[in-house]
CSV table of C-alpha atoms and ligand atoms in Angstrom, one decimal:
chain,number,residue,atom,x,y,z
B,1,MET,CA,-69.3,225.1,110.6
B,2,VAL,CA,-66.2,223.1,109.7
B,3,ASP,CA,-67.8,219.7,110.3
B,4,ALA,CA,-70.9,220.7,108.3
B,5,GLY,CA,-68.6,221.8,105.6
B,6,VAL,CA,-66.8,218.5,105.4
B,7,VAL,CA,-70.1,216.6,105.3
B,8,ARG,CA,-71.3,218.8,102.4
B,9,LEU,CA,-67.9,218.4,100.6
B,10,ILE,CA,-68.1,214.6,100.8
B,11,GLU,CA,-71.7,214.8,99.5
B,12,ILE,CA,-70.5,216.9,96.5
B,13,ILE,CA,-67.6,214.5,95.7
B,14,CYS,CA,-70.0,211.6,95.8
B,15,SER,CA,-72.6,213.3,93.7
B,16,VAL,CA,-70.2,214.5,91.0
B,17,LEU,CA,-68.4,211.2,90.8
B,18,ASN,CA,-71.6,209.2,91.3
B,19,VAL,CA,-70.1,207.0,94.1
B,20,SER,CA,-71.4,206.1,97.6
B,21,VAL,CA,-70.1,207.7,100.8
B,22,GLU,CA,-68.9,204.3,102.1
B,23,SER,CA,-66.8,203.7,99.0
B,24,ILE,CA,-64.4,206.6,99.5
B,25,ASP,CA,-62.1,207.8,102.3
B,26,ASP,CA,-59.3,210.4,102.7
B,27,LEU,CA,-56.8,208.1,101.1
B,28,SER,CA,-58.9,207.5,97.9
B,29,MET,CA,-57.0,208.8,95.0
B,30,LEU,CA,-59.3,210.5,92.5
B,31,LYS,CA,-57.7,208.9,89.5
B,32,ASP,CA,-58.4,205.4,91.0
B,33,ILE,CA,-62.1,206.1,91.2
B,34,ASP,CA,-63.7,204.4,88.2
B,35,THR,CA,-66.1,207.2,87.4
B,36,TRP,CA,-63.4,210.0,87.6
B,37,ASP,CA,-62.3,211.6,84.4
B,38,SER,CA,-60.8,215.0,83.6
B,39,LEU,CA,-64.2,216.5,82.7
B,40,ARG,CA,-65.7,215.4,86.0
B,41,HIS,CA,-62.7,216.8,87.8
B,42,MET,CA,-63.5,220.2,86.2
B,43,GLU,CA,-67.1,219.8,87.4
B,44,LEU,CA,-65.9,218.9,90.8
B,45,ILE,CA,-63.9,222.1,91.0
B,46,VAL,CA,-66.8,224.3,89.9
B,47,SER,CA,-69.3,222.6,92.3
B,48,ILE,CA,-66.9,223.0,95.2
B,49,GLU,CA,-66.2,226.6,94.4
B,50,SER,CA,-69.9,227.5,94.1
B,51,GLU,CA,-70.9,225.6,97.3
B,52,PHE,CA,-68.3,227.2,99.4
B,53,ASN,CA,-68.2,230.5,97.5
B,54,ILE,CA,-64.4,230.4,97.0
B,55,GLU,CA,-62.1,230.5,94.0
B,56,LEU,CA,-59.4,227.8,94.0
B,57,THR,CA,-56.0,228.8,92.8
B,58,TYR,CA,-54.1,226.8,90.2
B,59,GLU,CA,-51.8,225.4,92.9
B,60,ASP,CA,-54.9,224.3,94.9
B,61,ILE,CA,-56.3,222.5,91.9
B,62,VAL,CA,-53.2,220.6,90.9
B,63,ASN,CA,-52.7,219.5,94.5
B,64,MET,CA,-56.1,218.0,94.7
B,65,LYS,CA,-55.1,214.4,94.1
B,66,SER,CA,-57.0,212.5,96.8
B,67,VAL,CA,-60.2,213.0,98.8
B,68,GLY,CA,-58.0,214.0,101.8
B,69,ASP,CA,-56.2,216.6,99.7
B,70,ILE,CA,-59.5,218.2,98.7
B,71,LYS,CA,-60.6,218.3,102.3
B,72,LYS,CA,-57.4,220.0,103.4
B,73,THR,CA,-57.6,222.6,100.6
B,74,ILE,CA,-61.3,223.4,101.4
B,75,LEU,CA,-60.8,223.5,105.1
B,76,LYS,CA,-57.9,225.9,104.6
B,77,SER,CA,-60.2,228.2,102.5
B,78,ILE,CA,-63.2,227.9,105.0
B,79,LYS,CA,-60.9,228.8,107.9
B,80,GLN,CA,-59.4,231.7,106.1
B,81,ASP,CA,-62.9,233.0,105.4
B,82,GLU,CA,-63.8,232.7,109.1
B,83,LEU,CA,-60.8,234.7,110.3
G,1,MET,CA,-68.8,242.3,79.3
G,2,ASP,CA,-67.4,245.8,79.1
G,3,ILE,CA,-64.8,245.9,76.3
G,4,THR,CA,-62.9,248.9,77.6
G,5,GLY,CA,-59.4,248.0,78.8
G,6,LYS,CA,-59.8,244.3,77.8
G,7,ASN,CA,-57.0,242.4,76.2
G,8,ILE,CA,-58.3,241.0,72.9
G,9,ILE,CA,-56.6,238.8,70.3
G,10,VAL,CA,-57.9,239.0,66.8
G,11,THR,CA,-56.5,236.5,64.3
G,12,GLY,CA,-56.5,237.5,60.7
G,13,GLY,CA,-56.9,241.1,61.7
G,14,ALA,CA,-54.8,242.6,59.0
G,15,ASN,CA,-57.5,242.5,56.3
G,16,GLY,CA,-61.2,242.3,55.6
G,17,ILE,CA,-63.6,241.6,58.4
G,18,GLY,CA,-60.8,241.2,61.0
G,19,TYR,CA,-59.3,244.6,60.1
G,20,ARG,CA,-62.6,246.4,60.6
G,21,LEU,CA,-63.1,244.6,63.9
G,22,VAL,CA,-59.7,245.7,65.1
G,23,LEU,CA,-60.5,249.3,64.4
G,24,ASP,CA,-63.9,249.0,66.1
G,25,LEU,CA,-62.4,247.3,69.2
G,26,LEU,CA,-59.8,250.0,69.5
G,27,GLN,CA,-62.6,252.6,69.3
G,28,GLU,CA,-64.3,250.8,72.2
G,29,GLY,CA,-61.1,251.2,74.3
G,30,ALA,CA,-59.7,247.6,74.1
G,31,ASN,CA,-56.0,246.6,73.8
G,32,VAL,CA,-55.7,244.5,70.7
G,33,CYS,CA,-53.2,241.9,69.5
G,34,VAL,CA,-53.4,241.1,65.8
G,35,ILE,CA,-52.0,237.8,64.6
G,36,ASP,CA,-51.6,237.5,60.9
G,37,ILE,CA,-49.2,236.5,58.1
G,38,ASP,CA,-49.6,239.7,56.0
G,39,GLN,CA,-46.5,241.5,57.2
G,40,ALA,CA,-47.0,244.7,55.2
G,41,ARG,CA,-50.5,245.2,56.5
G,42,LEU,CA,-49.3,244.4,60.1
G,43,ALA,CA,-46.6,247.0,59.8
G,44,ASP,CA,-49.1,249.5,58.6
G,45,LEU,CA,-51.5,248.8,61.5
G,46,ALA,CA,-48.7,249.0,64.1
G,47,SER,CA,-47.4,252.3,62.9
G,48,GLN,CA,-50.8,254.0,62.7
G,49,ARG,CA,-52.5,253.0,66.0
G,50,ASP,CA,-51.8,252.9,69.8
G,51,ARG,CA,-52.9,250.0,71.9
G,52,VAL,CA,-52.1,247.5,69.1
G,53,ILE,CA,-49.6,244.7,69.2
G,54,THR,CA,-49.0,242.9,65.9
G,55,VAL,CA,-47.6,239.4,65.6
G,56,ASP,CA,-46.5,237.7,62.4
G,57,CYS,CA,-47.4,234.1,63.0
G,58,ASP,CA,-48.7,231.4,60.7
G,59,LEU,CA,-51.6,229.9,62.6
G,60,THR,CA,-51.3,226.5,60.8
G,61,HIS,CA,-48.0,225.9,62.7
G,62,ALA,CA,-48.9,224.7,66.2
G,63,LEU,CA,-45.5,225.3,67.7
G,64,GLU,CA,-45.2,228.8,66.3
G,65,VAL,CA,-48.7,229.5,67.7
G,66,GLU,CA,-47.8,228.2,71.2
G,67,ALA,CA,-44.7,230.4,71.3
G,68,CYS,CA,-46.8,233.4,70.1
G,69,ILE,CA,-49.4,233.0,72.9
G,70,GLU,CA,-46.6,232.6,75.5
G,71,SER,CA,-45.1,235.8,74.5
G,72,ILE,CA,-48.5,237.7,74.4
G,73,PHE,CA,-49.4,236.3,77.8
G,74,SER,CA,-46.0,237.3,79.3
G,75,LYS,CA,-46.6,240.8,78.1
G,76,TRP,CA,-50.3,241.2,79.0
G,77,GLN,CA,-50.5,238.7,81.9
G,78,CYS,CA,-54.2,238.1,81.0
G,79,ILE,CA,-56.1,237.4,77.8
G,80,ASP,CA,-59.8,238.3,78.0
G,81,ILE,CA,-61.0,237.6,74.5
G,82,LEU,CA,-60.0,235.6,71.5
G,83,VAL,CA,-61.6,236.2,68.1
G,84,ASN,CA,-60.7,233.3,65.7
G,85,ASN,CA,-61.3,235.2,62.5
G,86,ALA,CA,-58.3,234.2,60.3
G,87,GLY,CA,-59.4,231.9,57.4
G,88,VAL,CA,-59.0,231.2,53.8
G,89,LEU,CA,-62.0,231.3,51.5
G,90,HIS,CA,-61.8,228.5,49.0
G,91,SER,CA,-64.1,226.9,46.3
G,92,SER,CA,-63.6,223.5,44.8
G,93,PRO,CA,-66.2,220.8,44.3
G,94,LEU,CA,-65.5,217.1,45.2
G,95,VAL,CA,-65.4,216.1,41.5
G,96,SER,CA,-66.0,218.3,38.5
G,97,PHE,CA,-66.1,218.1,34.7
G,98,SER,CA,-64.0,220.4,32.6
G,99,PRO,CA,-63.1,220.6,28.9
G,100,ASP,CA,-60.0,218.6,29.9
G,101,GLY,CA,-62.0,215.8,31.5
G,102,ILE,CA,-63.0,214.8,35.0
G,103,LYS,CA,-61.2,216.5,37.8
G,104,LYS,CA,-60.9,215.4,41.5
G,105,HIS,CA,-60.6,217.8,44.5
G,106,LEU,CA,-56.9,218.1,45.1
G,107,LEU,CA,-55.7,216.4,48.3
G,108,GLY,CA,-53.3,219.2,48.9
G,109,ASP,CA,-56.1,221.7,48.8
G,110,TRP,CA,-58.1,219.7,51.3
G,111,ASP,CA,-55.2,219.6,53.7
G,112,LYS,CA,-54.5,223.3,53.3
G,113,ILE,CA,-58.0,224.5,53.8
G,114,ILE,CA,-58.7,222.2,56.8
G,115,SER,CA,-55.5,223.4,58.3
G,116,ALA,CA,-56.1,227.1,57.7
G,117,ASN,CA,-59.7,227.2,58.8
G,118,LEU,CA,-60.1,224.4,61.4
G,119,SER,CA,-56.8,223.1,62.8
G,120,SER,CA,-55.6,226.7,63.3
G,121,VAL,CA,-58.6,227.4,65.5
G,122,PHE,CA,-57.8,224.5,67.7
G,123,TYR,CA,-54.0,225.3,67.9
G,124,ILE,CA,-54.6,228.8,69.2
G,125,THR,CA,-57.6,228.2,71.3
G,126,VAL,CA,-56.1,225.3,73.3
G,127,CYS,CA,-53.2,227.7,74.3
G,128,VAL,CA,-55.5,230.7,75.1
G,129,ALA,CA,-58.0,228.6,77.0
G,130,GLU,CA,-55.2,227.2,79.1
G,131,LYS,CA,-54.2,230.8,80.1
G,132,MET,CA,-57.8,231.8,80.8
G,133,LEU,CA,-58.2,228.8,83.1
G,134,LEU,CA,-54.8,229.4,84.8
G,135,LYS,CA,-55.8,233.0,85.6
G,136,ARG,CA,-59.5,232.1,86.1
G,137,THR,CA,-60.4,234.7,83.5
G,138,ARG,CA,-64.1,234.8,82.6
G,139,GLY,CA,-63.3,235.3,79.0
G,140,VAL,CA,-64.9,235.0,75.6
G,141,ILE,CA,-63.9,233.0,72.5
G,142,VAL,CA,-65.6,234.0,69.2
G,143,ASN,CA,-65.3,231.7,66.3
G,144,ILE,CA,-65.9,233.1,62.9
G,145,SER,CA,-67.6,230.4,60.8
G,146,SER,CA,-69.6,230.7,57.6
G,147,ILE,CA,-73.0,229.9,56.3
G,148,SER,CA,-71.1,227.4,54.1
G,149,ALA,CA,-71.0,225.2,57.2
G,150,ASN,CA,-74.5,224.0,56.3
G,151,GLY,CA,-73.0,222.5,53.1
G,152,ASN,CA,-72.3,224.7,50.2
G,153,ALA,CA,-72.1,223.1,46.7
G,154,GLY,CA,-68.6,223.8,45.3
G,155,GLN,CA,-66.9,224.3,48.7
G,156,THR,CA,-66.1,220.8,49.9
G,157,ALA,CA,-63.1,221.5,52.1
G,158,TYR,CA,-64.2,225.0,53.3
G,159,SER,CA,-67.7,223.8,54.2
G,160,ALA,CA,-66.3,220.9,56.2
G,161,ALA,CA,-63.8,223.1,58.0
G,162,LYS,CA,-66.5,225.6,59.0
G,163,ALA,CA,-68.8,222.8,60.1
G,164,GLY,CA,-65.9,221.6,62.3
G,165,VAL,CA,-65.6,225.1,63.7
G,166,ASN,CA,-69.3,225.1,64.7
G,167,ALA,CA,-68.8,221.8,66.5
G,168,LEU,CA,-65.9,223.3,68.4
G,169,THR,CA,-68.1,226.2,69.4
G,170,ALA,CA,-70.7,223.9,70.8
G,171,THR,CA,-68.2,221.6,72.6
G,172,TRP,CA,-66.1,224.4,74.1
G,173,SER,CA,-69.2,226.2,75.3
G,174,LYS,CA,-70.0,223.2,77.4
G,175,GLU,CA,-66.5,222.4,78.6
G,176,LEU,CA,-65.5,225.9,79.4
G,177,GLY,CA,-68.9,227.4,80.2
G,178,MET,CA,-68.7,226.1,83.8
G,179,PHE,CA,-65.7,228.3,84.3
G,180,GLY,CA,-67.5,231.3,83.1
G,181,ILE,CA,-65.8,231.3,79.7
G,182,ARG,CA,-68.2,231.7,76.8
G,183,THR,CA,-67.7,230.4,73.3
G,184,VAL,CA,-69.9,231.9,70.5
G,185,GLY,CA,-69.9,231.5,66.7
G,186,ILE,CA,-70.6,234.1,64.1
G,187,SER,CA,-71.6,232.9,60.7
G,188,PRO,CA,-71.3,235.6,58.0
G,189,GLY,CA,-73.2,235.3,54.7
G,190,PHE,CA,-71.7,236.8,51.6
G,191,ILE,CA,-69.7,239.9,52.7
G,192,ASN,CA,-68.3,242.7,50.5
G,193,THR,CA,-64.6,241.9,51.0
G,194,GLU,CA,-61.7,241.6,48.6
G,195,SER,CA,-61.6,237.8,49.4
G,196,THR,CA,-65.2,237.4,48.2
G,197,HIS,CA,-64.5,239.3,45.0
G,198,LYS,CA,-61.4,237.2,44.5
G,199,ILE,CA,-63.1,233.8,44.7
G,200,LEU,CA,-66.5,234.7,43.0
G,201,ARG,CA,-67.1,236.0,39.5
G,202,GLU,CA,-69.3,239.2,39.4
G,203,SER,CA,-72.1,237.1,37.8
G,204,ALA,CA,-72.1,234.7,40.7
G,205,ILE,CA,-72.2,237.6,43.2
G,206,LYS,CA,-75.2,239.0,41.3
G,207,THR,CA,-77.0,235.6,41.5
G,208,ILE,CA,-76.3,235.4,45.2
G,209,THR,CA,-77.4,238.9,45.9
G,210,ASP,CA,-80.7,238.2,44.1
G,211,LYS,CA,-81.3,235.4,46.6
G,212,VAL,CA,-80.6,237.5,49.7
G,213,PRO,CA,-84.0,238.9,50.9
G,214,LEU,CA,-82.2,242.3,51.5
G,215,ARG,CA,-80.8,242.1,48.0
G,216,LYS,CA,-77.3,243.1,49.0
G,217,LEU,CA,-74.0,241.8,50.2
G,218,GLY,CA,-73.1,242.4,53.9
G,219,GLU,CA,-70.5,245.0,54.8
G,220,VAL,CA,-67.5,244.3,57.1
G,221,HIS,CA,-69.1,246.6,59.8
G,222,ASP,CA,-72.2,244.4,59.9
G,223,ILE,CA,-70.0,241.5,61.0
G,224,SER,CA,-67.8,243.5,63.3
G,225,SER,CA,-70.8,245.0,65.2
G,226,GLY,CA,-72.3,241.5,65.5
G,227,ILE,CA,-69.0,240.2,67.0
G,228,ILE,CA,-68.9,243.1,69.5
G,229,SER,CA,-72.6,242.5,70.5
G,230,VAL,CA,-71.9,238.8,71.3
G,231,ILE,CA,-68.9,239.8,73.4
G,232,LYS,CA,-70.9,242.3,75.3
G,233,ASN,CA,-73.9,240.0,76.0
G,234,ASP,CA,-73.0,237.8,78.9
G,235,PHE,CA,-75.7,235.2,78.3
G,236,ILE,CA,-74.9,234.1,74.7
G,237,ASN,CA,-73.0,230.9,74.7
G,238,GLY,CA,-72.6,227.9,72.4
G,239,LYS,CA,-74.7,229.3,69.6
G,240,VAL,CA,-73.7,230.2,66.0
G,241,ILE,CA,-75.3,233.4,65.0
G,242,GLU,CA,-76.0,233.9,61.3
G,243,ILE,CA,-75.5,237.4,59.9
G,244,ASP,CA,-76.5,236.9,56.3
G,245,GLY,CA,-79.2,239.3,55.3
G,246,GLY,CA,-81.7,236.4,55.6
G,247,LEU,CA,-80.1,234.2,52.9
G,248,THR,CA,-80.3,231.0,54.9
G,249,ILE,CA,-84.0,231.4,55.9
U,301,NAD,N1,-65.8,237.5,53.2
U,301,NAD,C1,-66.9,236.7,53.3
U,301,NAD,O1,-67.9,236.9,52.6
U,301,NAD,C2,-67.0,235.7,54.4
U,301,NAD,C3,-68.2,234.9,54.5
U,301,NAD,C4,-68.3,233.9,55.4
U,301,NAD,C5,-67.2,233.7,56.3
U,301,NAD,N2,-66.1,234.5,56.2
U,301,NAD,C6,-65.0,234.2,57.2
U,301,NAD,O2,-64.7,235.4,57.8
U,301,NAD,C7,-63.3,235.4,58.2
U,301,NAD,C8,-62.6,236.6,57.6
U,301,NAD,O3,-62.8,236.6,56.2
U,301,NAD,P1,-62.3,237.8,55.2
U,301,NAD,O4,-63.2,237.8,54.1
U,301,NAD,O5,-62.2,239.1,56.0
U,301,NAD,O6,-60.9,237.3,54.8
U,301,NAD,P2,-59.6,238.1,54.4
U,301,NAD,O7,-58.9,237.2,53.4
U,301,NAD,O8,-59.9,239.5,53.9
U,301,NAD,O9,-58.8,238.1,55.7
U,301,NAD,C9,-58.3,237.0,56.3
U,301,NAD,C10,-57.0,237.3,57.1
U,301,NAD,O10,-56.5,236.1,57.6
U,301,NAD,C11,-55.1,236.0,57.5
U,301,NAD,N3,-54.7,234.6,57.5
U,301,NAD,C12,-55.1,233.6,56.6
U,301,NAD,N4,-54.4,232.5,56.9
U,301,NAD,C13,-53.7,232.7,58.0
U,301,NAD,C14,-52.8,232.0,58.7
U,301,NAD,N5,-52.5,230.7,58.4
U,301,NAD,N6,-52.1,232.5,59.8
U,301,NAD,C15,-52.4,233.8,60.1
U,301,NAD,N7,-53.2,234.6,59.4
U,301,NAD,C16,-53.8,234.1,58.4
U,301,NAD,C17,-54.9,236.7,56.1
U,301,NAD,O11,-53.6,237.1,55.9
U,301,NAD,C18,-55.9,237.8,56.2
U,301,NAD,O12,-55.3,239.0,56.7
U,301,NAD,C19,-62.8,234.1,57.6
U,301,NAD,O13,-62.7,233.1,58.7
U,301,NAD,C20,-63.8,233.7,56.6
U,301,NAD,O14,-63.8,232.3,56.4
U,301,NAD,C21,-66.0,235.5,55.3
């Protein structure tokens, strides 16, 4: 469940930011990705929320600075849901 | 959206269309905050009704507006709906002839009218939308425009300001729509308010009325009920709805 979630998350990030899976890793900072801008960031939040059926808090959103940060936040939410 | 118990800000709610809207929203069970500069009318409203907060704030001053929204938010903790109704009707052509010669539209009037009808809408909405996003409120923003946005001869600044408001409605509906926040425009035709009678001579009102297929001016409750309908309908977003008796057909 968690692994499948991570794969799906990466797919979403790549699709919203229009980049290939190979071009990003956990350390990729969103602001350093050429296609990232504040509007795409909003789209990313909404896409993630609707895929995982969660609502991110303000703290979650401002802490999502890298791909790894997003993974951590979403994994936390998925695990909480599974408990 | 059910209006009962919702926290609603109405700008320019001390007179005319806004005042009627405030009364109708209270009737529907909402909590209403009226922002206006007409202190006497604000005091009247506050003394006569429950569930109303009144704030004396000039919407053309961005810093004043920011402080005002902070204080409303700290009281309510959630803002569900914003109705951007405050505005100043104004008529002046770009250039006109008079017995004294040729006269240009005053620069000061341009600045004043753009500020009162367009910048003010931006100043308050940027603050309210921030609060809606912070709280993840699936709110509604209603912008009161005018059929003058299509370009009304004799209303250079006012028409431009209201066209700008329509552009904001479209833009915000796309930007905020993905968060479940709707933005809708209401575009009144000629309405039977004091402000209409102040800027138009009775002969001009007669000429306009003759052009309206329904042969009458609208009443404030026609606009208020239109605003309430678009708040209640959860699928209206980004459109400007003309309530004008058919004048623009
Ligand atoms: N009356 C009409 O025929 C008509 C037609 C088309 C559009 N409109 C629009 O409908 C809205 C309401 O119009 P109305 O006829 O009821 O006007 P109105 O003059 O009766 O009321 C407007 C209210 O806005 C307040 N206001 C103005 N500037 C302000 C500022 N800087 N800060 C805070 N408050 C301010 C005024 O004090 C007043 O209470 C306006 O946006 C107007 O452009 C009216």
